[in-house]
mmCIF file of C-alpha atoms in Angstrom:
data_model
loop_
_atom_site.group_PDB
_atom_site.id
_atom_site.type_symbol
_atom_site.label_atom_id
_atom_site.label_comp_id
_atom_site.label_asym_id
_atom_site.label_seq_id
_atom_site.Cartn_x
_atom_site.Cartn_y
_atom_site.Cartn_z
ATOM 1 C CA MET A 7 -3.387 16.479 -9.225
ATOM 2 C CA PRO A 8 -2.909 14.167 -6.245
ATOM 3 C CA PRO A 9 -5.892 13.647 -3.951
ATOM 4 C CA THR A 10 -6.176 15.853 -0.891
ATOM 5 C CA PRO A 11 -6.414 13.943 2.398
ATOM 6 C CA ARG A 12 -9.197 14.795 4.758
ATOM 7 C CA ALA A 13 -10.191 13.676 8.183
ATOM 8 C CA MET A 14 -13.783 12.793 7.300
ATOM 9 C CA ASN A 15 -15.732 11.988 4.145
ATOM 10 C CA SER A 16 -19.095 13.757 4.442
ATOM 11 C CA ARG A 17 -20.866 12.081 1.516
ATOM 12 C CA THR A 18 -23.681 9.578 1.948
ATOM 13 C CA SER A 19 -23.386 5.832 1.447
ATOM 14 C CA GLU A 20 -24.609 3.849 -1.558
ATOM 15 C CA THR A 21 -25.360 0.237 -2.475
ATOM 16 C CA ARG A 22 -22.546 -1.677 -4.211
ATOM 17 C CA ASN A 23 -22.723 -4.542 -6.683
ATOM 18 C CA SER A 24 -21.492 -8.034 -5.851
ATOM 19 C CA ARG A 25 -17.838 -8.726 -6.604
ATOM 20 C CA THR A 26 -16.292 -11.225 -8.935
ATOM 21 C CA GLY A 27 -12.613 -12.080 -9.008
ATOM 22 C CA LYS A 28 -11.268 -12.967 -12.466
ATOM 23 C CA ALA A 29 -7.718 -13.975 -13.216
ATOM 24 C CA ARG A 30 -6.072 -11.553 -15.606
ATOM 25 C CA TRP A 31 -3.322 -13.062 -17.651
ATOM 26 C CA GLY A 32 -0.580 -10.619 -18.675
ATOM 27 C CA ILE A 33 0.526 -11.050 -22.295
ATOM 28 C CA PRO A 34 4.184 -10.052 -22.866
ATOM 29 C CA ILE A 35 4.628 -7.917 -25.955
ATOM 30 C CA ALA A 36 8.093 -8.230 -27.422
ATOM 31 C CA THR A 37 7.504 -5.891 -30.338
ATOM 32 C CA GLY A 38 7.739 -2.280 -29.258
ATOM 33 C CA ALA A 39 9.172 -3.069 -25.844
ATOM 34 C CA SER A 40 12.167 -0.960 -24.930
ATOM 35 C CA LEU A 41 14.662 -0.463 -22.170
ATOM 36 C CA ALA A 42 15.231 2.706 -20.197
ATOM 37 C CA LEU A 43 17.838 3.609 -17.614
ATOM 38 C CA VAL A 44 16.226 5.474 -14.696
ATOM 39 C CA GLY A 45 18.219 6.317 -11.570
ATOM 40 C CA GLY A 46 20.670 3.535 -12.344
ATOM 41 C CA VAL A 47 17.845 0.981 -12.685
ATOM 42 C CA LEU A 48 17.228 -0.862 -15.973
ATOM 43 C CA LEU A 49 13.513 -0.786 -16.733
ATOM 44 C CA TRP A 50 11.242 -2.268 -19.382
ATOM 45 C CA SER A 51 9.000 0.292 -20.995
ATOM 46 C CA PRO A 52 5.220 -0.016 -20.388
ATOM 47 C CA ALA A 53 4.960 -1.645 -23.831
ATOM 48 C CA GLU A 54 5.634 -5.001 -22.187
ATOM 49 C CA GLU A 55 2.177 -5.003 -20.570
ATOM 50 C CA ALA A 56 -0.875 -5.943 -22.589
ATOM 51 C CA ASP A 57 -2.953 -3.177 -21.045
ATOM 52 C CA ALA A 58 -0.410 -0.592 -22.162
ATOM 53 C CA SER A 59 -0.590 -1.466 -25.869
ATOM 54 C CA PRO A 60 -1.912 1.255 -28.211
ATOM 55 C CA ALA A 61 -4.896 -0.944 -29.086
ATOM 56 C CA ALA A 62 -6.068 -1.186 -25.475
ATOM 57 C CA ALA A 63 -9.181 0.889 -24.846
ATOM 58 C CA PRO A 64 -8.965 3.306 -21.885
ATOM 59 C CA ARG A 65 -10.949 2.211 -18.861
ATOM 60 C CA ALA A 66 -13.440 4.488 -17.159
ATOM 61 C CA GLY A 67 -11.902 6.533 -14.373
ATOM 62 C CA ALA A 68 -8.552 4.730 -14.634
ATOM 63 C CA PHE A 69 -5.588 5.901 -12.576
ATOM 64 C CA THR A 70 -2.377 4.410 -11.215
ATOM 65 C CA ALA A 71 -0.955 4.472 -7.687
ATOM 66 C CA VAL A 72 2.205 3.023 -6.164
ATOM 67 C CA ALA A 73 2.453 1.299 -2.763
ATOM 68 C CA ALA A 74 5.346 0.001 -0.660
ATOM 69 C CA GLY A 75 6.367 -0.182 2.962
ATOM 70 C CA ASP A 76 9.606 -0.595 4.932
ATOM 71 C CA ILE A 77 11.651 1.784 2.848
ATOM 72 C CA ALA A 78 14.641 3.893 3.838
ATOM 73 C CA GLU A 79 17.616 2.265 5.485
ATOM 74 C CA GLN A 80 20.342 4.675 6.610
ATOM 75 C CA CYS A 81 22.150 4.731 3.280
ATOM 76 C CA THR A 82 22.182 6.751 0.068
ATOM 77 C CA ALA A 83 22.728 6.159 -3.651
ATOM 78 C CA SER A 84 26.481 6.495 -3.076
ATOM 79 C CA SER A 85 26.330 2.939 -1.733
ATOM 80 C CA GLY A 86 25.662 0.363 -4.430
ATOM 81 C CA SER A 87 23.935 -1.890 -1.907
ATOM 82 C CA CYS A 88 21.412 0.815 -0.906
ATOM 83 C CA LYS A 89 17.985 -0.209 -2.180
ATOM 84 C CA HIS A 90 15.581 2.665 -1.496
ATOM 85 C CA PRO A 91 17.068 4.946 -4.198
ATOM 86 C CA LYS A 92 16.450 2.096 -6.651
ATOM 87 C CA THR A 93 12.839 1.609 -5.602
ATOM 88 C CA ALA A 94 12.407 5.395 -5.801
ATOM 89 C CA ALA A 95 13.631 5.213 -9.408
ATOM 90 C CA LEU A 96 10.747 2.830 -10.119
ATOM 91 C CA VAL A 97 8.255 5.316 -8.689
ATOM 92 C CA LYS A 98 9.710 8.035 -10.900
ATOM 93 C CA GLN A 99 9.393 5.844 -13.978
ATOM 94 C CA ILE A 100 5.804 4.810 -13.188
ATOM 95 C CA ASN A 101 4.778 8.412 -12.349
ATOM 96 C CA PRO A 102 1.623 7.464 -10.389
ATOM 97 C CA SER A 103 -1.240 9.732 -9.407
ATOM 98 C CA PHE A 104 -0.153 9.277 -5.791
ATOM 99 C CA VAL A 105 2.067 7.134 -3.559
ATOM 100 C CA MET A 106 0.990 5.136 -0.501
ATOM 101 C CA THR A 107 3.749 4.278 1.989
ATOM 102 C CA MET A 108 2.752 1.569 4.439
ATOM 103 C CA GLY A 109 4.887 2.359 7.464
ATOM 104 C CA ASP A 110 8.498 2.047 8.594
ATOM 105 C CA ASN A 111 9.239 4.753 6.078
ATOM 106 C CA GLN A 112 12.560 5.547 7.805
ATOM 107 C CA TYR A 113 14.934 3.332 9.815
ATOM 108 C CA ASP A 114 15.885 2.791 12.539
ATOM 109 C CA ASP A 115 14.311 5.336 14.889
ATOM 110 C CA ALA A 116 12.639 7.562 12.264
ATOM 111 C CA ARG A 117 14.120 10.772 13.642
ATOM 112 C CA LEU A 118 13.576 13.952 11.655
ATOM 113 C CA LYS A 119 17.281 14.186 10.817
ATOM 114 C CA ASP A 120 17.169 10.629 9.477
ATOM 115 C CA PHE A 121 14.180 11.426 7.285
ATOM 116 C CA LYS A 122 16.125 14.390 5.890
ATOM 117 C CA ASN A 123 19.376 12.476 5.400
ATOM 118 C CA TYR A 124 17.978 9.305 3.831
ATOM 119 C CA TYR A 125 14.281 9.071 2.923
ATOM 120 C CA ASP A 126 14.211 12.617 1.589
ATOM 121 C CA LYS A 127 17.093 11.925 -0.785
ATOM 122 C CA SER A 128 15.132 9.194 -2.567
ATOM 123 C CA TRP A 129 11.402 8.919 -1.912
ATOM 124 C CA GLY A 130 11.321 12.566 -0.858
ATOM 125 C CA ALA A 131 11.068 13.404 -4.558
ATOM 126 C CA PHE A 132 7.403 12.328 -4.348
ATOM 127 C CA LYS A 133 6.622 13.912 -0.994
ATOM 128 C CA SER A 134 3.955 16.224 -2.406
ATOM 129 C CA LYS A 135 1.901 13.269 -3.624
ATOM 130 C CA THR A 136 2.726 10.758 -0.896
ATOM 131 C CA ARG A 137 -0.026 9.606 1.456
ATOM 132 C CA PRO A 138 1.870 7.888 4.310
ATOM 133 C CA VAL A 139 0.970 5.858 7.364
ATOM 134 C CA PRO A 140 3.321 5.245 10.313
ATOM 135 C CA GLY A 141 4.902 1.945 11.278
ATOM 136 C CA ASN A 142 6.400 0.736 14.532
ATOM 137 C CA HIS A 143 9.798 2.300 13.705
ATOM 138 C CA GLU A 144 8.149 5.726 13.606
ATOM 139 C CA THR A 145 7.296 5.229 17.298
ATOM 140 C CA TYR A 146 10.959 4.741 18.314
ATOM 141 C CA ASP A 147 11.950 8.383 17.864
ATOM 142 C CA PRO A 148 13.713 9.678 21.041
ATOM 143 C CA ALA A 149 11.905 12.989 20.511
ATOM 144 C CA GLY A 150 8.585 11.180 20.971
ATOM 145 C CA ALA A 151 6.479 8.640 19.140
ATOM 146 C CA LEU A 152 5.878 9.791 15.537
ATOM 147 C CA ALA A 153 7.642 13.125 16.191
ATOM 148 C CA GLY A 154 10.007 12.906 13.231
ATOM 149 C CA TYR A 155 7.303 11.389 11.028
ATOM 150 C CA LYS A 156 4.880 14.192 11.812
ATOM 151 C CA SER A 157 7.516 16.900 11.372
ATOM 152 C CA TYR A 158 8.681 15.525 8.048
ATOM 153 C CA PHE A 159 5.338 14.818 6.369
ATOM 154 C CA GLY A 160 3.384 17.614 8.075
ATOM 155 C CA SER A 161 -0.328 18.100 7.506
ATOM 156 C CA VAL A 162 -0.535 15.492 4.745
ATOM 157 C CA ALA A 163 -0.047 12.813 7.418
ATOM 158 C CA TYR A 164 -1.979 14.730 10.099
ATOM 159 C CA PRO A 165 -4.764 16.556 8.224
ATOM 160 C CA ASP A 166 -6.903 16.941 11.340
ATOM 161 C CA GLY A 167 -4.317 16.511 14.080
ATOM 162 C CA LYS A 168 -4.660 12.713 13.889
ATOM 163 C CA SER A 169 -2.347 10.066 12.444
ATOM 164 C CA TYR A 170 -5.160 8.603 10.295
ATOM 165 C CA TYR A 171 -7.249 10.099 7.519
ATOM 166 C CA SER A 172 -9.048 9.344 4.257
ATOM 167 C CA PHE A 173 -9.149 10.697 0.725
ATOM 168 C CA ASP A 174 -10.899 10.085 -2.590
ATOM 169 C CA GLN A 175 -9.637 9.526 -6.118
ATOM 170 C CA GLY A 176 -12.011 8.739 -8.957
ATOM 171 C CA ASN A 177 -14.611 6.255 -7.768
ATOM 172 C CA TRP A 178 -12.356 5.105 -4.898
ATOM 173 C CA HIS A 179 -12.272 5.924 -1.202
ATOM 174 C CA PHE A 180 -8.872 5.354 0.456
ATOM 175 C CA ILE A 181 -8.440 5.038 4.235
ATOM 176 C CA ALA A 182 -5.003 5.490 5.823
ATOM 177 C CA LEU A 183 -4.817 4.078 9.365
ATOM 178 C CA ASP A 184 -2.335 3.979 12.253
ATOM 179 C CA SER A 185 -2.013 0.359 13.396
ATOM 180 C CA ASN A 186 0.305 1.304 16.272
ATOM 181 C CA SER A 187 -2.830 2.066 18.257
ATOM 182 C CA PHE A 188 -6.261 0.982 17.081
ATOM 183 C CA ASP A 189 -7.880 2.663 20.064
ATOM 184 C CA ASP A 190 -11.566 3.472 20.501
ATOM 185 C CA GLU A 191 -11.131 6.955 19.079
ATOM 186 C CA GLN A 192 -9.679 5.671 15.801
ATOM 187 C CA ILE A 193 -12.275 2.885 15.544
ATOM 188 C CA ASP A 194 -15.122 5.373 16.098
ATOM 189 C CA TRP A 195 -13.608 7.658 13.469
ATOM 190 C CA LEU A 196 -13.420 4.736 11.032
ATOM 191 C CA LYS A 197 -17.083 3.853 11.618
ATOM 192 C CA ASP A 198 -18.114 7.434 10.870
ATOM 193 C CA ASP A 199 -15.847 7.647 7.832
ATOM 194 C CA LEU A 200 -17.231 4.449 6.325
ATOM 195 C CA ALA A 201 -20.813 5.516 7.008
ATOM 196 C CA ALA A 202 -20.220 8.821 5.209
ATOM 197 C CA ASN A 203 -18.526 7.324 2.158
ATOM 198 C CA SER A 204 -20.314 7.497 -1.201
ATOM 199 C CA LYS A 205 -17.663 5.919 -3.421
ATOM 200 C CA LYS A 206 -18.294 2.478 -4.910
ATOM 201 C CA CYS A 207 -14.809 1.097 -4.184
ATOM 202 C CA VAL A 208 -12.942 1.150 -0.858
ATOM 203 C CA ALA A 209 -9.298 0.423 -0.017
ATOM 204 C CA ALA A 210 -7.526 0.735 3.327
ATOM 205 C CA TYR A 211 -3.885 0.530 4.333
ATOM 206 C CA TRP A 212 -1.857 0.355 7.535
ATOM 207 C CA HIS A 213 1.421 -1.151 8.712
ATOM 208 C CA HIS A 214 0.808 -4.370 10.688
ATOM 209 C CA PRO A 215 -0.846 -7.104 8.560
ATOM 210 C CA LEU A 216 -3.623 -9.272 9.932
ATOM 211 C CA PHE A 217 -2.270 -12.108 7.776
ATOM 212 C CA SER A 218 1.368 -12.731 6.872
ATOM 213 C CA SER A 219 3.569 -15.713 6.071
ATOM 214 C CA GLY A 220 6.696 -13.777 7.086
ATOM 215 C CA GLY A 221 8.803 -13.454 10.207
ATOM 216 C CA HIS A 222 6.356 -11.310 12.159
ATOM 217 C CA GLY A 223 3.409 -13.466 11.117
ATOM 218 C CA ASN A 224 -0.246 -12.689 11.722
ATOM 219 C CA ASP A 225 -1.004 -9.661 13.881
ATOM 220 C CA PRO A 226 -4.544 -9.705 15.339
ATOM 221 C CA VAL A 227 -4.458 -5.998 16.248
ATOM 222 C CA SER A 228 -6.435 -5.136 13.091
ATOM 223 C CA ARG A 229 -9.096 -7.859 13.244
ATOM 224 C CA PRO A 230 -11.853 -5.432 14.427
ATOM 225 C CA VAL A 231 -10.852 -3.064 11.622
ATOM 226 C CA TRP A 232 -11.042 -5.853 9.039
ATOM 227 C CA LYS A 233 -14.541 -6.770 10.232
ATOM 228 C CA LEU A 234 -15.681 -3.163 9.914
ATOM 229 C CA LEU A 235 -14.205 -2.872 6.439
ATOM 230 C CA GLN A 236 -15.786 -6.098 5.214
ATOM 231 C CA LYS A 237 -19.147 -5.124 6.658
ATOM 232 C CA ASN A 238 -18.889 -1.936 4.607
ATOM 233 C CA LYS A 239 -17.895 -3.817 1.446
ATOM 234 C CA ALA A 240 -14.251 -2.769 1.249
ATOM 235 C CA GLU A 241 -12.279 -4.430 -1.521
ATOM 236 C CA LEU A 242 -8.594 -4.152 -0.636
ATOM 237 C CA VAL A 243 -6.251 -3.950 2.367
ATOM 238 C CA MET A 244 -2.552 -3.098 1.994
ATOM 239 C CA ASN A 245 0.161 -3.598 4.635
ATOM 240 C CA GLY A 246 3.911 -3.689 5.275
ATOM 241 C CA HIS A 247 5.873 -4.748 8.397
ATOM 242 C CA ASP A 248 7.112 -8.099 7.097
ATOM 243 C CA HIS A 249 9.804 -7.431 4.507
ATOM 244 C CA HIS A 250 8.441 -9.456 1.606
ATOM 245 C CA TYR A 251 5.693 -9.418 -0.996
ATOM 246 C CA GLU A 252 2.534 -11.474 -0.598
ATOM 247 C CA ARG A 253 -0.984 -11.519 -1.958
ATOM 248 C CA PHE A 254 -4.001 -13.324 -0.576
ATOM 249 C CA ALA A 255 -7.288 -14.551 -1.978
ATOM 250 C CA PRO A 256 -10.425 -12.855 -0.589
ATOM 251 C CA GLN A 257 -10.941 -13.878 3.044
ATOM 252 C CA ASN A 258 -12.727 -12.823 6.202
ATOM 253 C CA ALA A 259 -11.242 -11.598 9.470
ATOM 254 C CA ASP A 260 -10.916 -15.170 10.753
ATOM 255 C CA GLY A 261 -8.780 -16.227 7.801
ATOM 256 C CA LYS A 262 -11.517 -18.208 6.084
ATOM 257 C CA ALA A 263 -11.778 -18.071 2.291
ATOM 258 C CA ASP A 264 -14.747 -15.863 1.429
ATOM 259 C CA PRO A 265 -15.761 -14.652 -2.060
ATOM 260 C CA ASP A 266 -17.191 -11.570 -0.363
ATOM 261 C CA GLY A 267 -14.075 -11.089 1.751
ATOM 262 C CA ILE A 268 -11.197 -8.644 1.405
ATOM 263 C CA VAL A 269 -8.103 -9.030 -0.749
ATOM 264 C CA GLU A 270 -4.869 -8.410 1.181
ATOM 265 C CA LEU A 271 -1.662 -7.162 -0.399
ATOM 266 C CA LEU A 272 1.546 -7.148 1.657
ATOM 267 C CA GLY A 273 4.262 -4.955 0.137
ATOM 268 C CA GLY A 274 7.140 -4.614 2.596
ATOM 269 C CA MET A 275 9.913 -4.619 -0.010
ATOM 270 C CA GLY A 276 10.571 -0.887 -0.399
ATOM 271 C CA GLY A 277 14.225 -1.009 0.675
ATOM 272 C CA ALA A 278 14.742 -2.688 4.046
ATOM 273 C CA ASN A 279 16.547 -6.018 4.427
ATOM 274 C CA PRO A 280 14.212 -8.857 3.352
ATOM 275 C CA TYR A 281 12.719 -11.433 5.709
ATOM 276 C CA ASP A 282 12.284 -15.135 5.077
ATOM 277 C CA ILE A 283 8.912 -16.810 4.617
ATOM 278 C CA GLU A 284 8.291 -18.620 7.918
ATOM 279 C CA GLU A 285 4.829 -20.212 7.833
ATOM 280 C CA VAL A 286 2.618 -20.075 4.777
ATOM 281 C CA GLN A 287 -0.852 -18.893 5.732
ATOM 282 C CA PRO A 288 -4.149 -20.209 4.349
ATOM 283 C CA ASN A 289 -5.354 -18.254 1.305
ATOM 284 C CA SER A 290 -1.844 -17.007 0.496
ATOM 285 C CA GLN A 291 -1.559 -17.122 -3.286
ATOM 286 C CA LYS A 292 1.905 -15.698 -3.976
ATOM 287 C CA ARG A 293 4.988 -14.965 -1.871
ATOM 288 C CA ILE A 294 8.244 -13.346 -2.976
ATOM 289 C CA THR A 295 11.180 -12.411 -0.786
ATOM 290 C CA LYS A 296 14.719 -11.190 -1.427
ATOM 291 C CA ALA A 297 13.383 -8.945 -4.183
ATOM 292 C CA PHE A 298 13.053 -5.189 -3.808
ATOM 293 C CA GLY A 299 10.447 -3.203 -5.677
ATOM 294 C CA VAL A 300 7.104 -1.418 -5.611
ATOM 295 C CA VAL A 301 3.509 -2.371 -6.275
ATOM 296 C CA LYS A 302 1.954 -0.608 -9.247
ATOM 297 C CA LEU A 303 -1.793 -0.515 -8.620
ATOM 298 C CA ASN A 304 -4.194 -0.134 -11.523
ATOM 299 C CA PHE A 305 -7.567 1.308 -10.499
ATOM 300 C CA THR A 306 -10.719 1.866 -12.534
ATOM 301 C CA ASP A 307 -14.213 3.043 -11.628
ATOM 302 C CA SER A 308 -15.258 -0.549 -11.039
ATOM 303 C CA GLY A 309 -12.194 -2.588 -10.083
ATOM 304 C CA PHE A 310 -8.479 -3.018 -9.599
ATOM 305 C CA SER A 311 -5.406 -5.136 -10.236
ATOM 306 C CA TRP A 312 -1.680 -4.709 -9.635
ATOM 307 C CA ASN A 313 1.824 -5.617 -10.727
ATOM 308 C CA LEU A 314 4.884 -6.141 -8.558
ATOM 309 C CA VAL A 315 7.733 -4.332 -10.322
ATOM 310 C CA ALA A 316 11.262 -5.207 -9.155
ATOM 311 C CA THR A 317 14.346 -2.993 -9.240
ATOM 312 C CA ASP A 318 15.748 -5.017 -12.141
ATOM 313 C CA GLY A 319 12.797 -3.791 -14.209
ATOM 314 C CA SER A 320 10.990 -7.123 -14.336
ATOM 315 C CA THR A 321 7.369 -7.758 -13.384
ATOM 316 C CA LYS A 322 7.581 -10.381 -10.638
ATOM 317 C CA ASP A 323 3.843 -10.883 -10.171
ATOM 318 C CA THR A 324 0.547 -9.856 -11.714
ATOM 319 C CA SER A 325 -2.588 -10.105 -9.596
ATOM 320 C CA PRO A 326 -6.009 -11.251 -10.766
ATOM 321 C CA SER A 327 -8.395 -8.480 -11.744
ATOM 322 C CA TYR A 328 -11.103 -7.776 -9.186
ATOM 323 C CA SER A 329 -14.433 -5.979 -9.454
ATOM 324 C CA CYS A 330 -15.732 -3.688 -6.721
ATOM 325 C CA ARG A 331 -18.743 -4.885 -4.796
#
């Protein structure tokens, strides 16, 4: 069952262990690997990943999620150049516990009719287990900022009449935020939510990245949020907005390398036209553009890692493995 979003986590806080970041080296397994055709996309079977081999011991509290932002252009599978049906095919093949969309879910103005005509025909297949956040394109709706977004996703995106919320899965606490307006009300809510959390591991996601090597670049709007999250020992931040993939080493809100900092994942390659890398930022470890795909996140009770899976079925990047603090 997918997690149920809620406006506040009422559990008490607990002390977390210090974090270590270890590189995990993926070992390709040729024997037993197979190909599958899903939604017109050629995919390797999970046998190509070392962790998926029959000999691998199950990890405590393990579950899988998928994340991507910047998804549905105004096109459908009838057009061979349309990418969001192909990234949706990846989600179907992975079959995650839940899906996190990191804003700009629907282009260009995110009207309700556009959601129905485009997004719904691909990523709509996972609507019941999608936990979205809005991007700047969701504010362009002529019917009002976030009107189509709210109408399409309903209470899952507005569980308490607000465009931000949190939910739990396993030993993880996930926080979905609206970076279009980090006003005092949302910041106060975040403080209360973090104070009430009892889970060992914390991840947050919103649209506009604090750090990015892409066309939009760094956006300082979330710096106060980053500081709050690091103070409360969050592990992971996920963003979209720039249409490329990027991962960063742990860092603080000022962009300084910090072993007790937060790992940032930028995954804006869900279907929209890719952007070029403009200025490589400090602590950026990997950057990929002109490749569409989704991030397959692997969570356990004590840590996380991820793989970038492209629409050609290949794994374009494998992150280090991190332990929760």
